[in-house]
Amino acid sequence: MRVIIKDDKQAVAEWAAQYVAYKINQFKPTAKRPFVLGLPTGSTPLGMYNELIKMFRAGKVSFANVVTFNMDEYIGLAPNHPQSYHYFMQENFFKHIDIKPNNTHILDGLTKNYAKECADFEFEMRRLGGVNLFIGGVGEDGHIAFNEPFSSLRSRTRVKTLTESTIKANSRFFGGDLKKVPTQALTVGIQTIMDAQEVMILATGANKATALKHGIEGAVSHVWTISALQEHPHGIIVCDKDATQALESQTAAYFLEVEKNNF
Ligand code: GLP
């Protein structure tokens, strides 16, 4: 696993955006052979989306031949609900770039048939040859997408019930009202993410320090689902210094040294 440690969240956003643009450009995607990108929501990736929008406007990257799959969506929220992940993606990224609406995939939180919705999502990813780069954030309890503690590390897209800690953390987007936060979500599984050719997890702020400690230094375990990344052949964590607070000092020093000249 690579761990890229940057001074602050803006530097994380810039590094991540440049990496995404580099990967897309290097792939030289076409309509027939699109670059497949897995995308997260949450506050952490906002800076990266802003940087990617700037790069698009500057002509440094195009999303015309990029296909996206979002990690998750709340059950029960319509796409036009301001807290739905559909709305988030539209407002914070898609409407500012040249991506084709048909090339964006987000699970339908209003579906009547969860099993079919989830199976179709997985099928579509496979049909396109798999995800080239899956980007994620991480919850305070170490969850990636909505794979809460004790999610199977072999899980695939399915319904998950959110933990109290996640509902509490996410209530800030619902005016602090816990009762307004949906209790369930559709989410890709850990195995779905691990099937991607490359996985990049972003983490900023001291409230993610414990999750990073378990993810980087702990054992691979369903307790901290981010730890599954240790088994991925191309896993990258991009984090700021605050998020490394709980790491052993040798761990941070090792990654700062080994990555100092790398992109
Ligand atoms: C939610 C999302 C996750 C995200 C996490 C952290 O639970 N389902 O995909 O990584 O929140 O969010 P934030 O980046 O706002 O801390």
PDB file of C-alpha atoms and ligand atoms in Angstrom:
ATOM      1  CA  MET A   1       0.000   0.000   0.000  1.00  0.00           C
ATOM      2  CA  ARG A   2       1.142   3.551  -0.702  1.00  0.00           C
ATOM      3  CA  VAL A   3       0.486   6.333   1.803  1.00  0.00           C
ATOM      4  CA  ILE A   4       0.883   9.890   0.533  1.00  0.00           C
ATOM      5  CA  ILE A   5       1.078  12.382   3.380  1.00  0.00           C
ATOM      6  CA  LYS A   6       0.422  16.025   2.552  1.00  0.00           C
ATOM      7  CA  ASP A   7       0.488  19.117   4.771  1.00  0.00           C
ATOM      8  CA  ASP A   8      -3.209  19.962   4.612  1.00  0.00           C
ATOM      9  CA  LYS A   9      -6.490  19.122   2.946  1.00  0.00           C
ATOM     10  CA  GLN A  10      -5.941  21.485   0.023  1.00  0.00           C
ATOM     11  CA  ALA A  11      -2.685  19.701  -0.818  1.00  0.00           C
ATOM     12  CA  VAL A  12      -4.537  16.364  -0.598  1.00  0.00           C
ATOM     13  CA  ALA A  13      -7.196  17.695  -2.988  1.00  0.00           C
ATOM     14  CA  GLU A  14      -4.568  18.867  -5.478  1.00  0.00           C
ATOM     15  CA  TRP A  15      -2.556  15.648  -5.373  1.00  0.00           C
ATOM     16  CA  ALA A  16      -5.658  13.489  -5.771  1.00  0.00           C
ATOM     17  CA  ALA A  17      -7.043  15.564  -8.664  1.00  0.00           C
ATOM     18  CA  GLN A  18      -3.707  15.542 -10.486  1.00  0.00           C
ATOM     19  CA  TYR A  19      -3.474  11.792 -10.028  1.00  0.00           C
ATOM     20  CA  VAL A  20      -6.972  11.217 -11.416  1.00  0.00           C
ATOM     21  CA  ALA A  21      -6.294  13.465 -14.420  1.00  0.00           C
ATOM     22  CA  TYR A  22      -2.952  11.735 -15.015  1.00  0.00           C
ATOM     23  CA  LYS A  23      -4.606   8.305 -14.946  1.00  0.00           C
ATOM     24  CA  ILE A  24      -7.354   9.344 -17.364  1.00  0.00           C
ATOM     25  CA  ASN A  25      -4.918  11.006 -19.770  1.00  0.00           C
ATOM     26  CA  GLN A  26      -2.477   8.106 -19.636  1.00  0.00           C
ATOM     27  CA  PHE A  27      -5.318   5.676 -20.481  1.00  0.00           C
ATOM     28  CA  LYS A  28      -6.314   7.709 -23.581  1.00  0.00           C
ATOM     29  CA  PRO A  29      -9.983   6.739 -23.265  1.00  0.00           C
ATOM     30  CA  THR A  30     -12.307   6.543 -26.265  1.00  0.00           C
ATOM     31  CA  ALA A  31     -16.078   6.086 -26.505  1.00  0.00           C
ATOM     32  CA  LYS A  32     -15.476   2.385 -27.129  1.00  0.00           C
ATOM     33  CA  ARG A  33     -12.839   2.045 -24.436  1.00  0.00           C
ATOM     34  CA  PRO A  34     -13.831   4.435 -21.655  1.00  0.00           C
ATOM     35  CA  PHE A  35     -11.941   5.036 -18.423  1.00  0.00           C
ATOM     36  CA  VAL A  36     -14.062   3.691 -15.556  1.00  0.00           C
ATOM     37  CA  LEU A  37     -13.940   5.719 -12.366  1.00  0.00           C
ATOM     38  CA  GLY A  38     -15.484   4.885  -8.983  1.00  0.00           C
ATOM     39  CA  LEU A  39     -16.522   7.996  -7.047  1.00  0.00           C
ATOM     40  CA  PRO A  40     -17.341   8.961  -3.465  1.00  0.00           C
ATOM     41  CA  THR A  41     -19.413  11.679  -1.837  1.00  0.00           C
ATOM     42  CA  GLY A  42     -18.863  13.289   1.580  1.00  0.00           C
ATOM     43  CA  SER A  43     -16.962  16.410   2.549  1.00  0.00           C
ATOM     44  CA  THR A  44     -13.489  14.936   1.993  1.00  0.00           C
ATOM     45  CA  PRO A  45     -13.569  14.641  -1.835  1.00  0.00           C
ATOM     46  CA  LEU A  46     -15.063  18.114  -2.390  1.00  0.00           C
ATOM     47  CA  GLY A  47     -11.644  19.735  -2.754  1.00  0.00           C
ATOM     48  CA  MET A  48     -10.597  17.109  -5.294  1.00  0.00           C
ATOM     49  CA  TYR A  49     -13.763  17.717  -7.327  1.00  0.00           C
ATOM     50  CA  ASN A  50     -13.068  21.466  -7.289  1.00  0.00           C
ATOM     51  CA  GLU A  51      -9.526  20.908  -8.524  1.00  0.00           C
ATOM     52  CA  LEU A  52     -10.732  18.539 -11.260  1.00  0.00           C
ATOM     53  CA  ILE A  53     -13.263  21.144 -12.408  1.00  0.00           C
ATOM     54  CA  LYS A  54     -10.440  23.711 -12.608  1.00  0.00           C
ATOM     55  CA  MET A  55      -8.296  21.275 -14.582  1.00  0.00           C
ATOM     56  CA  PHE A  56     -11.203  20.558 -16.940  1.00  0.00           C
ATOM     57  CA  ARG A  57     -11.731  24.296 -17.514  1.00  0.00           C
ATOM     58  CA  ALA A  58      -8.020  24.708 -18.167  1.00  0.00           C
ATOM     59  CA  GLY A  59      -8.196  21.956 -20.815  1.00  0.00           C
ATOM     60  CA  LYS A  60      -5.981  19.593 -18.816  1.00  0.00           C
ATOM     61  CA  VAL A  61      -8.508  16.754 -18.598  1.00  0.00           C
ATOM     62  CA  SER A  62     -11.756  15.714 -20.269  1.00  0.00           C
ATOM     63  CA  PHE A  63     -14.442  13.401 -18.945  1.00  0.00           C
ATOM     64  CA  ALA A  64     -16.090  12.891 -22.351  1.00  0.00           C
ATOM     65  CA  ASN A  65     -14.968   9.261 -22.388  1.00  0.00           C
ATOM     66  CA  VAL A  66     -15.124   8.587 -18.671  1.00  0.00           C
ATOM     67  CA  VAL A  67     -17.789   6.361 -17.120  1.00  0.00           C
ATOM     68  CA  THR A  68     -18.484   6.732 -13.409  1.00  0.00           C
ATOM     69  CA  PHE A  69     -19.993   4.558 -10.694  1.00  0.00           C
ATOM     70  CA  ASN A  70     -20.784   6.110  -7.349  1.00  0.00           C
ATOM     71  CA  MET A  71     -20.141   4.122  -4.214  1.00  0.00           C
ATOM     72  CA  ASP A  72     -23.435   4.507  -2.470  1.00  0.00           C
ATOM     73  CA  GLU A  73     -26.814   6.190  -2.076  1.00  0.00           C
ATOM     74  CA  TYR A  74     -29.251   6.602   0.795  1.00  0.00           C
ATOM     75  CA  ILE A  75     -32.401   4.507   0.644  1.00  0.00           C
ATOM     76  CA  GLY A  76     -35.542   6.609   0.478  1.00  0.00           C
ATOM     77  CA  LEU A  77     -34.073   9.846  -0.899  1.00  0.00           C
ATOM     78  CA  ALA A  78     -35.178  11.029  -4.348  1.00  0.00           C
ATOM     79  CA  PRO A  79     -32.433  12.193  -6.734  1.00  0.00           C
ATOM     80  CA  ASN A  80     -33.547  15.807  -6.279  1.00  0.00           C
ATOM     81  CA  HIS A  81     -33.326  15.643  -2.474  1.00  0.00           C
ATOM     82  CA  PRO A  82     -30.477  18.015  -1.527  1.00  0.00           C
ATOM     83  CA  GLN A  83     -28.853  15.353   0.672  1.00  0.00           C
ATOM     84  CA  SER A  84     -29.077  12.557  -1.874  1.00  0.00           C
ATOM     85  CA  TYR A  85     -25.802  11.500  -3.423  1.00  0.00           C
ATOM     86  CA  HIS A  86     -27.373  12.024  -6.868  1.00  0.00           C
ATOM     87  CA  TYR A  87     -27.858  15.682  -6.020  1.00  0.00           C
ATOM     88  CA  PHE A  88     -24.403  15.961  -4.462  1.00  0.00           C
ATOM     89  CA  MET A  89     -22.690  14.609  -7.580  1.00  0.00           C
ATOM     90  CA  GLN A  90     -24.699  16.769  -9.932  1.00  0.00           C
ATOM     91  CA  GLU A  91     -24.107  19.977  -7.992  1.00  0.00           C
ATOM     92  CA  ASN A  92     -20.500  19.426  -6.977  1.00  0.00           C
ATOM     93  CA  PHE A  93     -19.079  17.759 -10.051  1.00  0.00           C
ATOM     94  CA  PHE A  94     -21.099  16.504 -13.011  1.00  0.00           C
ATOM     95  CA  LYS A  95     -22.784  19.753 -14.022  1.00  0.00           C
ATOM     96  CA  HIS A  96     -19.399  21.493 -14.207  1.00  0.00           C
ATOM     97  CA  ILE A  97     -17.651  19.018 -16.516  1.00  0.00           C
ATOM     98  CA  ASP A  98     -18.170  17.407 -19.922  1.00  0.00           C
ATOM     99  CA  ILE A  99     -19.296  13.990 -18.685  1.00  0.00           C
ATOM    100  CA  LYS A 100     -22.222  12.425 -20.557  1.00  0.00           C
ATOM    101  CA  PRO A 101     -25.194  11.927 -18.196  1.00  0.00           C
ATOM    102  CA  ASN A 102     -25.648   8.374 -19.544  1.00  0.00           C
ATOM    103  CA  ASN A 103     -22.106   7.581 -18.483  1.00  0.00           C
ATOM    104  CA  THR A 104     -22.800   8.283 -14.810  1.00  0.00           C
ATOM    105  CA  HIS A 105     -24.158   5.525 -12.586  1.00  0.00           C
ATOM    106  CA  ILE A 106     -25.580   6.063  -9.125  1.00  0.00           C
ATOM    107  CA  LEU A 107     -27.644   3.477  -7.272  1.00  0.00           C
ATOM    108  CA  ASP A 108     -31.356   4.290  -7.140  1.00  0.00           C
ATOM    109  CA  GLY A 109     -32.348   4.850  -3.511  1.00  0.00           C
ATOM    110  CA  LEU A 110     -36.024   4.691  -4.478  1.00  0.00           C
ATOM    111  CA  THR A 111     -35.869   1.342  -6.231  1.00  0.00           C
ATOM    112  CA  LYS A 112     -38.545  -1.218  -5.389  1.00  0.00           C
ATOM    113  CA  ASN A 113     -36.184  -4.056  -6.172  1.00  0.00           C
ATOM    114  CA  TYR A 114     -32.942  -3.736  -4.219  1.00  0.00           C
ATOM    115  CA  ALA A 115     -31.513  -7.060  -5.326  1.00  0.00           C
ATOM    116  CA  LYS A 116     -31.969  -6.251  -9.012  1.00  0.00           C
ATOM    117  CA  GLU A 117     -30.683  -2.693  -8.654  1.00  0.00           C
ATOM    118  CA  CYS A 118     -27.519  -3.967  -6.951  1.00  0.00           C
ATOM    119  CA  ALA A 119     -26.987  -6.885  -9.351  1.00  0.00           C
ATOM    120  CA  ASP A 120     -27.442  -4.598 -12.393  1.00  0.00           C
ATOM    121  CA  PHE A 121     -24.880  -2.160 -10.976  1.00  0.00           C
ATOM    122  CA  GLU A 122     -22.286  -4.909 -10.558  1.00  0.00           C
ATOM    123  CA  PHE A 123     -23.134  -6.310 -13.985  1.00  0.00           C
ATOM    124  CA  GLU A 124     -22.627  -2.949 -15.655  1.00  0.00           C
ATOM    125  CA  MET A 125     -19.207  -2.510 -14.027  1.00  0.00           C
ATOM    126  CA  ARG A 126     -18.136  -5.933 -15.265  1.00  0.00           C
ATOM    127  CA  ARG A 127     -19.575  -5.320 -18.736  1.00  0.00           C
ATOM    128  CA  LEU A 128     -17.331  -2.265 -19.044  1.00  0.00           C
ATOM    129  CA  GLY A 129     -14.279  -4.297 -18.103  1.00  0.00           C
ATOM    130  CA  GLY A 130     -14.168  -3.306 -14.438  1.00  0.00           C
ATOM    131  CA  VAL A 131     -13.288  -0.126 -12.608  1.00  0.00           C
ATOM    132  CA  ASN A 132      -9.899   1.395 -13.429  1.00  0.00           C
ATOM    133  CA  LEU A 133      -9.670   3.623 -10.371  1.00  0.00           C
ATOM    134  CA  PHE A 134     -11.998   3.537  -7.378  1.00  0.00           C
ATOM    135  CA  ILE A 135     -11.807   6.633  -5.178  1.00  0.00           C
ATOM    136  CA  GLY A 136     -13.229   6.651  -1.667  1.00  0.00           C
ATOM    137  CA  GLY A 137     -13.338   8.518   1.590  1.00  0.00           C
ATOM    138  CA  VAL A 138     -13.368   6.900   5.019  1.00  0.00           C
ATOM    139  CA  GLY A 139     -15.753   7.176   7.959  1.00  0.00           C
ATOM    140  CA  GLU A 140     -14.556   7.734  11.515  1.00  0.00           C
ATOM    141  CA  ASP A 141     -15.238   4.072  12.244  1.00  0.00           C
ATOM    142  CA  GLY A 142     -13.125   3.042   9.269  1.00  0.00           C
ATOM    143  CA  HIS A 143     -15.966   2.349   6.838  1.00  0.00           C
ATOM    144  CA  ILE A 144     -15.446   2.753   3.107  1.00  0.00           C
ATOM    145  CA  ALA A 145     -18.554   3.489   1.045  1.00  0.00           C
ATOM    146  CA  PHE A 146     -21.204   2.360   3.578  1.00  0.00           C
ATOM    147  CA  ASN A 147     -19.398  -0.825   4.542  1.00  0.00           C
ATOM    148  CA  GLU A 148     -19.837  -0.416   8.251  1.00  0.00           C
ATOM    149  CA  PRO A 149     -17.790  -2.395  10.798  1.00  0.00           C
ATOM    150  CA  PHE A 150     -18.265  -6.152  10.423  1.00  0.00           C
ATOM    151  CA  SER A 151     -19.180  -5.924   6.756  1.00  0.00           C
ATOM    152  CA  SER A 152     -17.866  -8.928   4.915  1.00  0.00           C
ATOM    153  CA  LEU A 153     -14.599  -8.208   3.164  1.00  0.00           C
ATOM    154  CA  ARG A 154     -16.049 -10.257   0.306  1.00  0.00           C
ATOM    155  CA  SER A 155     -19.249  -8.216   0.127  1.00  0.00           C
ATOM    156  CA  ARG A 156     -20.779  -6.867  -3.051  1.00  0.00           C
ATOM    157  CA  THR A 157     -23.346  -4.188  -3.801  1.00  0.00           C
ATOM    158  CA  ARG A 158     -26.261  -4.522  -1.383  1.00  0.00           C
ATOM    159  CA  VAL A 159     -28.405  -2.856   1.291  1.00  0.00           C
ATOM    160  CA  LYS A 160     -26.646  -1.867   4.517  1.00  0.00           C
ATOM    161  CA  THR A 161     -28.095  -0.547   7.751  1.00  0.00           C
ATOM    162  CA  LEU A 162     -26.144   2.442   9.023  1.00  0.00           C
ATOM    163  CA  THR A 163     -24.608   2.450  12.483  1.00  0.00           C
ATOM    164  CA  GLU A 164     -25.514   5.042  15.071  1.00  0.00           C
ATOM    165  CA  SER A 165     -22.064   6.592  14.778  1.00  0.00           C
ATOM    166  CA  THR A 166     -22.449   7.074  11.008  1.00  0.00           C
ATOM    167  CA  ILE A 167     -25.965   8.474  11.422  1.00  0.00           C
ATOM    168  CA  LYS A 168     -24.594  10.893  14.002  1.00  0.00           C
ATOM    169  CA  ALA A 169     -21.619  11.897  11.820  1.00  0.00           C
ATOM    170  CA  ASN A 170     -23.825  12.417   8.760  1.00  0.00           C
ATOM    171  CA  SER A 171     -26.573  14.288  10.648  1.00  0.00           C
ATOM    172  CA  ARG A 172     -24.558  17.484  10.118  1.00  0.00           C
ATOM    173  CA  PHE A 173     -25.822  17.445   6.543  1.00  0.00           C
ATOM    174  CA  PHE A 174     -29.444  17.103   7.773  1.00  0.00           C
ATOM    175  CA  GLY A 175     -29.487  20.163  10.009  1.00  0.00           C
ATOM    176  CA  GLY A 176     -28.175  18.080  12.910  1.00  0.00           C
ATOM    177  CA  ASP A 177     -31.474  16.168  13.101  1.00  0.00           C
ATOM    178  CA  LEU A 178     -30.689  12.477  13.596  1.00  0.00           C
ATOM    179  CA  LYS A 179     -34.260  11.526  12.700  1.00  0.00           C
ATOM    180  CA  LYS A 180     -33.880  12.965   9.214  1.00  0.00           C
ATOM    181  CA  VAL A 181     -30.872  10.780   8.350  1.00  0.00           C
ATOM    182  CA  PRO A 182     -31.888   7.671   6.409  1.00  0.00           C
ATOM    183  CA  THR A 183     -31.134   4.496   8.339  1.00  0.00           C
ATOM    184  CA  GLN A 184     -30.218   2.393   5.323  1.00  0.00           C
ATOM    185  CA  ALA A 185     -28.231   2.782   2.138  1.00  0.00           C
ATOM    186  CA  LEU A 186     -27.358   0.908  -1.020  1.00  0.00           C
ATOM    187  CA  THR A 187     -23.617   0.506  -1.226  1.00  0.00           C
ATOM    188  CA  VAL A 188     -20.949  -1.233  -3.222  1.00  0.00           C
ATOM    189  CA  GLY A 189     -19.258  -3.974  -1.219  1.00  0.00           C
ATOM    190  CA  ILE A 190     -15.669  -4.236  -0.104  1.00  0.00           C
ATOM    191  CA  GLN A 191     -15.041  -6.849  -2.767  1.00  0.00           C
ATOM    192  CA  THR A 192     -16.580  -4.544  -5.390  1.00  0.00           C
ATOM    193  CA  ILE A 193     -14.026  -1.890  -4.460  1.00  0.00           C
ATOM    194  CA  MET A 194     -11.173  -4.392  -4.232  1.00  0.00           C
ATOM    195  CA  ASP A 195     -11.926  -5.626  -7.767  1.00  0.00           C
ATOM    196  CA  ALA A 196     -10.876  -2.236  -9.160  1.00  0.00           C
ATOM    197  CA  GLN A 197      -7.442  -2.058 -10.751  1.00  0.00           C
ATOM    198  CA  GLU A 198      -6.491   0.680  -8.336  1.00  0.00           C
ATOM    199  CA  VAL A 199      -8.078   2.078  -5.176  1.00  0.00           C
ATOM    200  CA  MET A 200      -7.386   5.544  -3.764  1.00  0.00           C
ATOM    201  CA  ILE A 201      -8.763   6.489  -0.332  1.00  0.00           C
ATOM    202  CA  LEU A 202      -8.736  10.120   0.826  1.00  0.00           C
ATOM    203  CA  ALA A 203      -8.610  11.014   4.522  1.00  0.00           C
ATOM    204  CA  THR A 204      -8.265  14.449   6.086  1.00  0.00           C
ATOM    205  CA  GLY A 205      -8.591  15.760   9.614  1.00  0.00           C
ATOM    206  CA  ALA A 206      -7.792  14.454  13.076  1.00  0.00           C
ATOM    207  CA  ASN A 207     -11.193  12.734  13.328  1.00  0.00           C
ATOM    208  CA  LYS A 208      -9.941  10.183  10.752  1.00  0.00           C
ATOM    209  CA  ALA A 209      -6.701   9.441  12.643  1.00  0.00           C
ATOM    210  CA  THR A 210      -7.955   6.336  14.462  1.00  0.00           C
ATOM    211  CA  ALA A 211      -9.422   4.897  11.264  1.00  0.00           C
ATOM    212  CA  LEU A 212      -6.092   5.421   9.473  1.00  0.00           C
ATOM    213  CA  LYS A 213      -4.160   3.822  12.308  1.00  0.00           C
ATOM    214  CA  HIS A 214      -6.260   0.670  12.039  1.00  0.00           C
ATOM    215  CA  GLY A 215      -6.281   0.782   8.255  1.00  0.00           C
ATOM    216  CA  ILE A 216      -2.513   1.135   7.876  1.00  0.00           C
ATOM    217  CA  GLU A 217      -0.996  -0.469  10.966  1.00  0.00           C
ATOM    218  CA  GLY A 218      -3.740  -2.798  12.160  1.00  0.00           C
ATOM    219  CA  ALA A 219      -4.578  -6.291  10.988  1.00  0.00           C
ATOM    220  CA  VAL A 220      -6.784  -6.866   7.964  1.00  0.00           C
ATOM    221  CA  SER A 221     -10.155  -7.108   9.656  1.00  0.00           C
ATOM    222  CA  HIS A 222     -13.856  -6.615   9.068  1.00  0.00           C
ATOM    223  CA  VAL A 223     -13.872  -4.409  12.178  1.00  0.00           C
ATOM    224  CA  TRP A 224     -12.143  -1.588  10.267  1.00  0.00           C
ATOM    225  CA  THR A 225     -13.177  -2.223   6.685  1.00  0.00           C
ATOM    226  CA  ILE A 226     -10.616   0.255   5.333  1.00  0.00           C
ATOM    227  CA  SER A 227      -7.972  -2.327   6.338  1.00  0.00           C
ATOM    228  CA  ALA A 228      -9.010  -4.456   3.328  1.00  0.00           C
ATOM    229  CA  LEU A 229      -6.897  -2.040   1.292  1.00  0.00           C
ATOM    230  CA  GLN A 230      -3.783  -3.739   2.645  1.00  0.00           C
ATOM    231  CA  GLU A 231      -4.564  -6.710   0.409  1.00  0.00           C
ATOM    232  CA  HIS A 232      -5.081  -4.657  -2.726  1.00  0.00           C
ATOM    233  CA  PRO A 233      -2.124  -4.767  -5.133  1.00  0.00           C
ATOM    234  CA  HIS A 234      -2.502  -1.051  -5.931  1.00  0.00           C
ATOM    235  CA  GLY A 235      -3.938   0.698  -2.888  1.00  0.00           C
ATOM    236  CA  ILE A 236      -3.169   4.353  -2.128  1.00  0.00           C
ATOM    237  CA  ILE A 237      -4.159   6.414   0.882  1.00  0.00           C
ATOM    238  CA  VAL A 238      -3.814  10.168   0.407  1.00  0.00           C
ATOM    239  CA  CYS A 239      -4.063  11.998   3.714  1.00  0.00           C
ATOM    240  CA  ASP A 240      -3.115  15.172   5.512  1.00  0.00           C
ATOM    241  CA  LYS A 241      -0.817  15.373   8.536  1.00  0.00           C
ATOM    242  CA  ASP A 242      -3.759  15.680  10.952  1.00  0.00           C
ATOM    243  CA  ALA A 243      -5.088  12.298   9.839  1.00  0.00           C
ATOM    244  CA  THR A 244      -1.720  10.673  10.588  1.00  0.00           C
ATOM    245  CA  GLN A 245      -1.709  11.759  14.262  1.00  0.00           C
ATOM    246  CA  ALA A 246      -2.349   8.277  15.625  1.00  0.00           C
ATOM    247  CA  LEU A 247       0.263   6.511  13.449  1.00  0.00           C
ATOM    248  CA  GLU A 248       3.547   5.358  14.944  1.00  0.00           C
ATOM    249  CA  SER A 249       6.142   8.022  14.193  1.00  0.00           C
ATOM    250  CA  GLN A 250       8.235   5.498  12.200  1.00  0.00           C
ATOM    251  CA  THR A 251       5.223   4.726   9.991  1.00  0.00           C
ATOM    252  CA  ALA A 252       4.699   8.335   8.933  1.00  0.00           C
ATOM    253  CA  ALA A 253       8.468   8.859   8.576  1.00  0.00           C
ATOM    254  CA  TYR A 254       8.740   5.768   6.354  1.00  0.00           C
ATOM    255  CA  PHE A 255       6.041   6.886   3.950  1.00  0.00           C
ATOM    256  CA  LEU A 256       7.275  10.497   3.857  1.00  0.00           C
ATOM    257  CA  GLU A 257      10.733   9.234   2.953  1.00  0.00           C
ATOM    258  CA  VAL A 258       9.756   6.580   0.430  1.00  0.00           C
ATOM    259  CA  GLU A 259       7.218   8.767  -1.391  1.00  0.00           C
ATOM    260  CA  LYS A 260       9.172  12.013  -1.354  1.00  0.00           C
ATOM    261  CA  ASN A 261       9.975  12.010  -5.061  1.00  0.00           C
ATOM    262  CA  ASN A 262       6.978  10.037  -6.294  1.00  0.00           C
ATOM    263  CA  PHE A 263       3.815  11.150  -7.985  1.00  0.00           C
TER     264      PHE A 263
HETATM  265  C1  GLP B   1     -20.325   8.635   4.380  1.00  0.00           C
HETATM  266  C2  GLP B   1     -20.083   8.026   3.018  1.00  0.00           C
HETATM  267  C3  GLP B   1     -18.655   7.580   2.853  1.00  0.00           C
HETATM  268  C4  GLP B   1     -17.711   8.688   3.266  1.00  0.00           C
HETATM  269  C5  GLP B   1     -17.937   9.012   4.720  1.00  0.00           C
HETATM  270  C6  GLP B   1     -17.000  10.090   5.245  1.00  0.00           C
HETATM  271  O1  GLP B   1     -20.631   7.707   5.345  1.00  0.00           O
HETATM  272  N1  GLP B   1     -20.940   6.929   2.719  1.00  0.00           N
HETATM  273  O2  GLP B   1     -18.441   7.212   1.496  1.00  0.00           O
HETATM  274  O3  GLP B   1     -16.389   8.305   3.033  1.00  0.00           O
HETATM  275  O4  GLP B   1     -19.267   9.457   4.854  1.00  0.00           O
HETATM  276  O5  GLP B   1     -17.496  11.357   4.927  1.00  0.00           O
HETATM  277  P1  GLP B   1     -16.677  12.689   5.053  1.00  0.00           P
HETATM  278  O6  GLP B   1     -15.759  12.727   3.900  1.00  0.00           O
HETATM  279  O7  GLP B   1     -17.721  13.757   4.978  1.00  0.00           O
HETATM  280  O8  GLP B   1     -15.977  12.645   6.348  1.00  0.00           O
END
